[in-house]
């Protein structure tokens, strides 16, 4: 299979160029794939997928490790911090989830930012370069392999966490599908050595998770102690505006015009026999559709913000579930306070009896 070396950086295309050239490239690839079929796909998978049992074992170990780390941090740090901040019960129930995600996504996005802007990789400024000198079974650089292990195992953990650990929301079912598609993209892109594309995709998506969780934490903190805290209110509004803008800019502008154009058009130009061309592009387009779906929530959120001037998560269910979750969160604290409460009650009763006797005297 031929490969293309580094060339002059192409200007970023527009939406119309993505549609026209992308559809033309895909139709051309479809016409040239006269021998495509189940048997050919199976042979391509066996010939081009490179992943070891050691890497698979590391994935499951790290996914389990993320779950343990989250549980430990929740019990030893996030829940005590929520109680110390005197958050409202419904906010205290959701705060550990947001704190955990903020810690992880800040770390992961910082690392992908380092790879794209502070190392030798030029994938962001020159997206077609993700396919330069691509070959089946090529060695994955250690720094990118580490990013893949971190991200892949985290999304493996997230599938479990969304169902069993996180607060269930209106879009949680879509979130599970998102995690499955993301994990499939990470796993297959690593196995087929499309890791350069993967780093760019992760960078363009993780920034929104950082801003989302930052905003949610400040929403919880602005009403701590039953009062009103201006700084957290200002930060939550700034975070919500930044989140809305970066969602469109990173996921609906840069993602299709940098990533999808590269995978649909540049990949064919660099290597006409690129394996699983349609499969990977289908997954990426599914990711784009989910980004558009969630953008509708953002539009609703902005409209609601303009009307009531208060930041809230429009994905939340406004029913008994939130209160039940909050009550469960506080059970431990209440149980720990039971003995002290009985003791104080007995002391108050003793004092009241003494006062009554004094009055009779």
Short mmCIF file of C-alpha atoms in Angstrom, two decimals:
data_model
loop_
_atom_site.label_atom_id
_atom_site.label_comp_id
_atom_site.label_asym_id
_atom_site.label_seq_id
_atom_site.Cartn_x
_atom_site.Cartn_y
_atom_site.Cartn_z
CA UNK A 1 0.00 0.00 0.00
CA UNK A 2 1.35 3.45 -0.82
CA UNK A 3 1.91 6.20 1.70
CA UNK A 4 2.27 9.95 1.49
CA UNK A 5 5.04 11.91 3.13
CA UNK A 6 4.74 15.32 4.73
CA UNK A 7 3.43 18.01 2.40
CA UNK A 8 2.46 21.65 2.70
CA UNK A 9 -0.20 22.19 5.35
CA UNK A 10 -3.65 22.33 3.75
CA UNK A 11 -6.07 25.09 4.79
CA UNK A 12 -8.93 23.83 6.92
CA UNK A 13 -11.98 23.07 4.75
CA UNK A 14 -15.47 24.42 5.24
CA UNK A 15 -18.67 22.47 5.89
CA UNK A 16 -19.60 22.44 2.21
CA UNK A 17 -16.19 21.11 1.21
CA UNK A 18 -16.49 18.41 3.88
CA UNK A 19 -19.88 17.35 2.51
CA UNK A 20 -18.95 17.41 -1.18
CA UNK A 21 -15.42 15.99 -1.02
CA UNK A 22 -16.27 13.63 1.82
CA UNK A 23 -19.27 12.14 0.03
CA UNK A 24 -17.28 11.91 -3.22
CA UNK A 25 -14.44 10.09 -1.45
CA UNK A 26 -16.80 7.67 0.27
CA UNK A 27 -18.73 6.93 -2.93
CA UNK A 28 -15.45 6.32 -4.75
CA UNK A 29 -14.26 4.00 -1.99
CA UNK A 30 -17.57 2.15 -2.14
CA UNK A 31 -17.36 1.63 -5.89
CA UNK A 32 -13.78 0.39 -5.60
CA UNK A 33 -14.74 -2.07 -2.86
CA UNK A 34 -16.23 -4.69 -5.17
CA UNK A 35 -14.66 -7.49 -3.11
CA UNK A 36 -15.95 -6.17 0.22
CA UNK A 37 -18.01 -8.47 2.38
CA UNK A 38 -17.99 -10.48 5.56
CA UNK A 39 -15.15 -12.74 4.49
CA UNK A 40 -13.02 -9.80 3.35
CA UNK A 41 -13.73 -7.94 6.63
CA UNK A 42 -12.69 -10.98 8.63
CA UNK A 43 -9.45 -11.31 6.66
CA UNK A 44 -8.75 -7.57 7.02
CA UNK A 45 -9.32 -7.79 10.77
CA UNK A 46 -6.90 -10.69 11.15
CA UNK A 47 -4.27 -9.08 8.91
CA UNK A 48 -4.34 -5.54 10.30
CA UNK A 49 -5.48 -5.63 13.95
CA UNK A 50 -2.54 -5.65 16.36
CA UNK A 51 -3.27 -5.90 20.06
CA UNK A 52 -1.72 -8.22 22.63
CA UNK A 53 -3.25 -10.13 25.53
CA UNK A 54 -1.02 -8.11 27.85
CA UNK A 55 -2.62 -4.88 26.58
CA UNK A 56 -6.10 -6.34 27.04
CA UNK A 57 -5.23 -7.42 30.59
CA UNK A 58 -3.87 -3.92 31.34
CA UNK A 59 -7.12 -2.43 30.08
CA UNK A 60 -9.30 -4.48 32.45
CA UNK A 61 -6.92 -3.96 35.36
CA UNK A 62 -6.89 -0.17 34.91
CA UNK A 63 -10.68 -0.03 34.42
CA UNK A 64 -11.06 -1.87 37.74
CA UNK A 65 -8.43 0.43 39.28
CA UNK A 66 -10.36 3.56 38.22
CA UNK A 67 -13.46 2.18 39.95
CA UNK A 68 -11.54 1.51 43.18
CA UNK A 69 -9.83 4.92 43.08
CA UNK A 70 -13.16 6.66 42.56
CA UNK A 71 -14.81 4.82 45.45
CA UNK A 72 -11.91 5.59 47.77
CA UNK A 73 -11.80 9.26 46.81
CA UNK A 74 -15.57 9.54 47.14
CA UNK A 75 -15.61 8.12 50.67
CA UNK A 76 -12.41 9.72 51.96
CA UNK A 77 -12.44 13.10 50.21
CA UNK A 78 -15.47 14.10 48.14
CA UNK A 79 -18.27 13.19 50.61
CA UNK A 80 -16.47 14.74 53.62
CA UNK A 81 -15.79 17.83 51.50
CA UNK A 82 -19.49 18.08 50.61
CA UNK A 83 -20.42 17.86 54.29
CA UNK A 84 -17.72 20.38 55.26
CA UNK A 85 -19.05 22.82 52.64
CA UNK A 86 -22.57 22.28 54.05
CA UNK A 87 -24.04 21.65 50.60
CA UNK A 88 -27.78 21.25 50.13
CA UNK A 89 -28.72 17.53 50.37
CA UNK A 90 -29.53 17.13 46.65
CA UNK A 91 -26.27 18.86 45.72
CA UNK A 92 -24.24 16.83 48.21
CA UNK A 93 -25.53 13.67 46.54
CA UNK A 94 -24.23 14.75 43.12
CA UNK A 95 -21.06 16.60 44.11
CA UNK A 96 -18.73 13.51 44.36
CA UNK A 97 -19.55 12.50 40.77
CA UNK A 98 -18.70 15.95 39.40
CA UNK A 99 -15.55 16.26 41.51
CA UNK A 100 -14.27 12.89 40.29
CA UNK A 101 -14.94 13.71 36.63
CA UNK A 102 -13.35 17.15 36.96
CA UNK A 103 -10.16 15.60 38.37
CA UNK A 104 -9.94 12.98 35.62
CA UNK A 105 -10.83 15.13 32.62
CA UNK A 106 -8.53 17.94 33.71
CA UNK A 107 -5.68 15.43 33.88
CA UNK A 108 -6.52 13.70 30.58
CA UNK A 109 -7.12 16.90 28.60
CA UNK A 110 -3.92 18.45 29.95
CA UNK A 111 -2.00 15.41 28.75
CA UNK A 112 -3.52 15.43 25.26
CA UNK A 113 -2.86 19.20 25.09
CA UNK A 114 0.78 18.51 25.93
CA UNK A 115 1.01 15.90 23.18
CA UNK A 116 -0.54 18.13 20.50
CA UNK A 117 1.07 21.47 21.33
CA UNK A 118 4.23 20.83 23.36
CA UNK A 119 5.71 17.81 21.61
CA UNK A 120 6.71 16.95 18.05
CA UNK A 121 3.18 16.02 16.88
CA UNK A 122 1.52 18.42 14.41
CA UNK A 123 -1.86 16.72 14.14
CA UNK A 124 -3.93 19.71 15.28
CA UNK A 125 -2.47 22.23 12.84
CA UNK A 126 -2.09 19.66 10.06
CA UNK A 127 -4.87 17.05 10.47
CA UNK A 128 -4.04 15.13 7.25
CA UNK A 129 -0.67 14.34 8.84
CA UNK A 130 -2.39 11.77 11.08
CA UNK A 131 -2.16 9.40 8.10
CA UNK A 132 1.32 10.27 6.88
CA UNK A 133 3.53 7.16 6.75
CA UNK A 134 0.76 5.01 8.19
CA UNK A 135 1.33 1.28 7.92
CA UNK A 136 -0.35 -1.76 9.37
CA UNK A 137 1.14 -2.89 12.67
CA UNK A 138 3.34 0.18 13.07
CA UNK A 139 4.75 0.83 16.56
CA UNK A 140 2.61 3.10 18.74
CA UNK A 141 4.77 5.77 20.45
CA UNK A 142 4.93 5.24 24.21
CA UNK A 143 3.47 8.64 25.09
CA UNK A 144 0.42 8.02 22.89
CA UNK A 145 0.08 4.42 24.14
CA UNK A 146 -0.10 5.76 27.72
CA UNK A 147 -2.85 8.19 26.71
CA UNK A 148 -4.78 5.33 25.10
CA UNK A 149 -4.47 3.11 28.17
CA UNK A 150 -5.66 5.92 30.46
CA UNK A 151 -8.60 6.91 28.26
CA UNK A 152 -9.66 3.43 27.17
CA UNK A 153 -9.71 2.02 30.69
CA UNK A 154 -11.54 5.09 31.98
CA UNK A 155 -14.35 4.66 29.44
CA UNK A 156 -14.51 0.98 30.34
CA UNK A 157 -15.00 2.09 33.95
CA UNK A 158 -17.49 4.76 32.86
CA UNK A 159 -19.88 2.25 31.27
CA UNK A 160 -20.18 0.56 34.67
CA UNK A 161 -20.21 3.86 36.57
CA UNK A 162 -23.00 5.46 34.50
CA UNK A 163 -25.32 2.58 35.34
CA UNK A 164 -24.27 1.83 38.92
CA UNK A 165 -22.57 4.90 40.40
CA UNK A 166 -23.68 8.12 38.68
CA UNK A 167 -26.95 10.02 39.13
CA UNK A 168 -29.38 8.79 36.45
CA UNK A 169 -30.38 11.58 34.07
CA UNK A 170 -32.58 12.02 31.01
CA UNK A 171 -29.62 11.40 28.70
CA UNK A 172 -27.94 8.62 30.70
CA UNK A 173 -28.99 5.94 28.20
CA UNK A 174 -27.41 8.02 25.41
CA UNK A 175 -24.35 8.45 27.65
CA UNK A 176 -23.96 4.66 27.90
CA UNK A 177 -24.15 4.41 24.10
CA UNK A 178 -21.61 7.25 23.86
CA UNK A 179 -19.20 5.42 26.19
CA UNK A 180 -19.56 2.19 24.20
CA UNK A 181 -18.93 3.96 20.87
CA UNK A 182 -15.98 5.88 22.36
CA UNK A 183 -14.49 2.69 23.78
CA UNK A 184 -14.95 0.97 20.40
CA UNK A 185 -13.22 3.88 18.67
CA UNK A 186 -10.35 3.86 21.16
CA UNK A 187 -9.89 0.08 21.02
CA UNK A 188 -10.13 -0.34 17.25
CA UNK A 189 -8.16 2.80 16.43
CA UNK A 190 -5.35 1.48 18.64
CA UNK A 191 -5.49 -2.00 17.12
CA UNK A 192 -5.48 -0.63 13.54
CA UNK A 193 -2.88 2.03 14.38
CA UNK A 194 -5.13 5.05 13.89
CA UNK A 195 -3.84 6.37 17.22
CA UNK A 196 -2.90 9.75 15.75
CA UNK A 197 -6.56 10.41 14.91
CA UNK A 198 -7.58 9.20 18.36
CA UNK A 199 -5.44 11.74 20.21
CA UNK A 200 -7.00 14.56 18.19
CA UNK A 201 -10.53 13.27 18.88
CA UNK A 202 -9.86 13.02 22.63
CA UNK A 203 -8.42 16.53 22.78
CA UNK A 204 -11.44 18.01 21.00
CA UNK A 205 -13.92 16.32 23.35
CA UNK A 206 -12.40 16.36 26.84
CA UNK A 207 -12.32 20.16 27.24
CA UNK A 208 -16.12 20.27 27.40
CA UNK A 209 -16.19 17.72 30.21
CA UNK A 210 -13.75 19.85 32.20
CA UNK A 211 -15.94 22.95 31.82
CA UNK A 212 -19.16 21.04 32.48
CA UNK A 213 -18.02 19.57 35.78
CA UNK A 214 -16.41 22.87 36.84
CA UNK A 215 -19.72 24.65 36.21
CA UNK A 216 -21.76 22.02 38.07
CA UNK A 217 -19.50 22.18 41.12
CA UNK A 218 -19.92 25.95 41.32
CA UNK A 219 -23.68 25.58 40.97
CA UNK A 220 -23.63 23.28 44.00
CA UNK A 221 -21.29 25.57 45.95
CA UNK A 222 -23.16 28.83 45.38
CA UNK A 223 -26.00 27.69 47.67
CA UNK A 224 -23.86 26.02 50.34
CA UNK A 225 -24.97 26.48 53.91
CA UNK A 226 -28.38 27.62 52.72
CA UNK A 227 -26.95 31.00 51.67
CA UNK A 228 -25.88 32.70 48.47
CA UNK A 229 -22.25 32.99 47.36
CA UNK A 230 -21.61 35.52 44.60
CA UNK A 231 -18.19 34.22 43.53
CA UNK A 232 -19.49 30.72 42.79
CA UNK A 233 -22.50 32.18 40.99
CA UNK A 234 -20.23 34.26 38.75
CA UNK A 235 -17.94 31.26 38.13
CA UNK A 236 -20.90 29.01 37.26
CA UNK A 237 -22.19 31.56 34.73
CA UNK A 238 -18.73 32.00 33.23
CA UNK A 239 -18.34 28.22 33.06
CA UNK A 240 -21.73 27.76 31.38
CA UNK A 241 -20.95 30.35 28.71
CA UNK A 242 -17.49 28.84 28.10
CA UNK A 243 -18.99 25.35 27.95
CA UNK A 244 -21.61 26.37 25.38
CA UNK A 245 -19.10 28.18 23.16
CA UNK A 246 -16.43 25.45 23.30
CA UNK A 247 -19.01 22.73 22.65
CA UNK A 248 -19.87 24.28 19.31
CA UNK A 249 -16.29 25.30 18.50
CA UNK A 250 -14.55 22.05 19.42
CA UNK A 251 -17.21 19.40 18.74
CA UNK A 252 -19.31 20.88 15.93
CA UNK A 253 -16.70 22.98 14.11
CA UNK A 254 -13.19 21.63 14.64
CA UNK A 255 -14.22 17.97 15.05
CA UNK A 256 -15.99 17.57 11.69
CA UNK A 257 -13.68 19.90 9.73
CA UNK A 258 -10.41 18.59 11.16
CA UNK A 259 -11.12 14.97 12.09
CA UNK A 260 -13.94 13.85 9.76
CA UNK A 261 -12.37 15.54 6.75
CA UNK A 262 -9.07 13.82 7.50
CA UNK A 263 -10.67 10.39 7.99
CA UNK A 264 -13.00 10.67 4.98
CA UNK A 265 -10.75 12.42 2.43
CA UNK A 266 -7.11 12.56 3.57
CA UNK A 267 -7.04 8.90 4.59
CA UNK A 268 -7.92 7.80 1.04
CA UNK A 269 -5.27 10.10 -0.39
CA UNK A 270 -2.57 8.77 1.96
CA UNK A 271 -3.49 5.11 1.65
CA UNK A 272 -6.21 3.99 -0.76
CA UNK A 273 -6.50 0.59 0.93
CA UNK A 274 -7.01 1.93 4.44
CA UNK A 275 -8.62 -0.91 6.46
CA UNK A 276 -12.14 -0.55 7.87
CA UNK A 277 -12.57 2.87 6.28
CA UNK A 278 -16.37 2.77 6.44
CA UNK A 279 -16.53 1.27 9.93
CA UNK A 280 -14.40 3.96 11.57
CA UNK A 281 -16.08 6.80 9.73
CA UNK A 282 -19.50 5.44 10.73
CA UNK A 283 -18.45 5.50 14.39
CA UNK A 284 -17.10 9.04 14.06
CA UNK A 285 -20.29 10.24 12.38
CA UNK A 286 -22.32 8.58 15.17
CA UNK A 287 -20.22 10.56 17.65
CA UNK A 288 -21.00 13.75 15.71
CA UNK A 289 -24.74 12.98 15.81
CA UNK A 290 -24.58 12.57 19.59
CA UNK A 291 -22.72 15.87 19.84
CA UNK A 292 -25.57 17.50 17.92
CA UNK A 293 -28.13 15.77 20.18
CA UNK A 294 -26.44 17.14 23.30
CA UNK A 295 -26.16 20.57 21.68
CA UNK A 296 -29.97 20.67 21.77
CA UNK A 297 -29.76 20.37 25.57
CA UNK A 298 -27.31 23.28 25.54
CA UNK A 299 -29.74 25.41 23.51
CA UNK A 300 -32.53 24.60 26.00
CA UNK A 301 -30.15 25.42 28.82
CA UNK A 302 -29.25 28.82 27.33
CA UNK A 303 -32.92 29.68 26.80
CA UNK A 304 -33.69 28.68 30.38
CA UNK A 305 -30.72 30.72 31.64
CA UNK A 306 -31.92 33.81 29.80
CA UNK A 307 -35.40 33.43 31.27
CA UNK A 308 -34.65 32.60 34.92
CA UNK A 309 -31.00 33.75 35.14
CA UNK A 310 -30.10 30.60 37.07
CA UNK A 311 -27.73 27.82 36.01
CA UNK A 312 -29.21 24.32 36.33
CA UNK A 313 -28.60 21.01 34.59
CA UNK A 314 -31.59 20.55 32.26
CA UNK A 315 -30.79 16.82 32.04
CA UNK A 316 -31.75 16.25 35.68
CA UNK A 317 -34.99 14.54 36.65
CA UNK A 318 -37.04 16.77 38.93
CA UNK A 319 -38.71 14.09 41.02
CA UNK A 320 -38.29 12.01 44.17
CA UNK A 321 -35.14 10.29 42.91
CA UNK A 322 -32.86 13.21 43.68
CA UNK A 323 -34.20 13.49 47.22
CA UNK A 324 -33.84 9.75 47.76
CA UNK A 325 -30.23 9.89 46.59
CA UNK A 326 -29.55 12.75 48.96
CA UNK A 327 -31.16 10.90 51.85
CA UNK A 328 -29.00 7.84 51.17
CA UNK A 329 -25.89 10.03 51.07
CA UNK A 330 -26.67 11.42 54.52
CA UNK A 331 -27.54 8.12 56.18
CA UNK A 332 -23.99 7.47 57.33
CA UNK A 333 -23.67 10.89 58.90
CA UNK A 334 -27.05 10.52 60.61
CA UNK A 335 -26.18 7.09 61.95
CA UNK A 336 -22.92 8.41 63.32
CA UNK A 337 -24.78 11.22 65.05
CA UNK A 338 -27.43 8.96 66.64
CA UNK A 339 -25.50 8.15 69.80
CA UNK A 340 -24.49 11.75 70.33
CA UNK A 341 -28.05 12.86 69.68
CA UNK A 342 -29.50 10.48 72.29
CA UNK A 343 -26.91 11.60 74.79
CA UNK A 344 -27.66 15.29 74.21
CA UNK A 345 -31.40 14.61 74.43
CA UNK A 346 -30.95 12.96 77.80
CA UNK A 347 -28.90 15.91 79.01
CA UNK A 348 -31.55 18.38 77.87
CA UNK A 349 -34.26 16.35 79.61
CA UNK A 350 -32.22 16.31 82.82
CA UNK A 351 -31.74 20.09 82.70
CA UNK A 352 -35.44 20.66 81.99
CA UNK A 353 -36.38 18.52 85.02
CA UNK A 354 -33.99 20.57 87.13
CA UNK A 355 -35.56 23.81 85.95
CA UNK A 356 -39.04 22.47 86.73
CA UNK A 357 -37.98 21.58 90.28
CA UNK A 358 -36.49 25.02 90.77
CA UNK A 359 -39.79 26.61 89.69
CA UNK A 360 -41.71 24.55 92.25
CA UNK A 361 -39.26 25.61 94.88
#
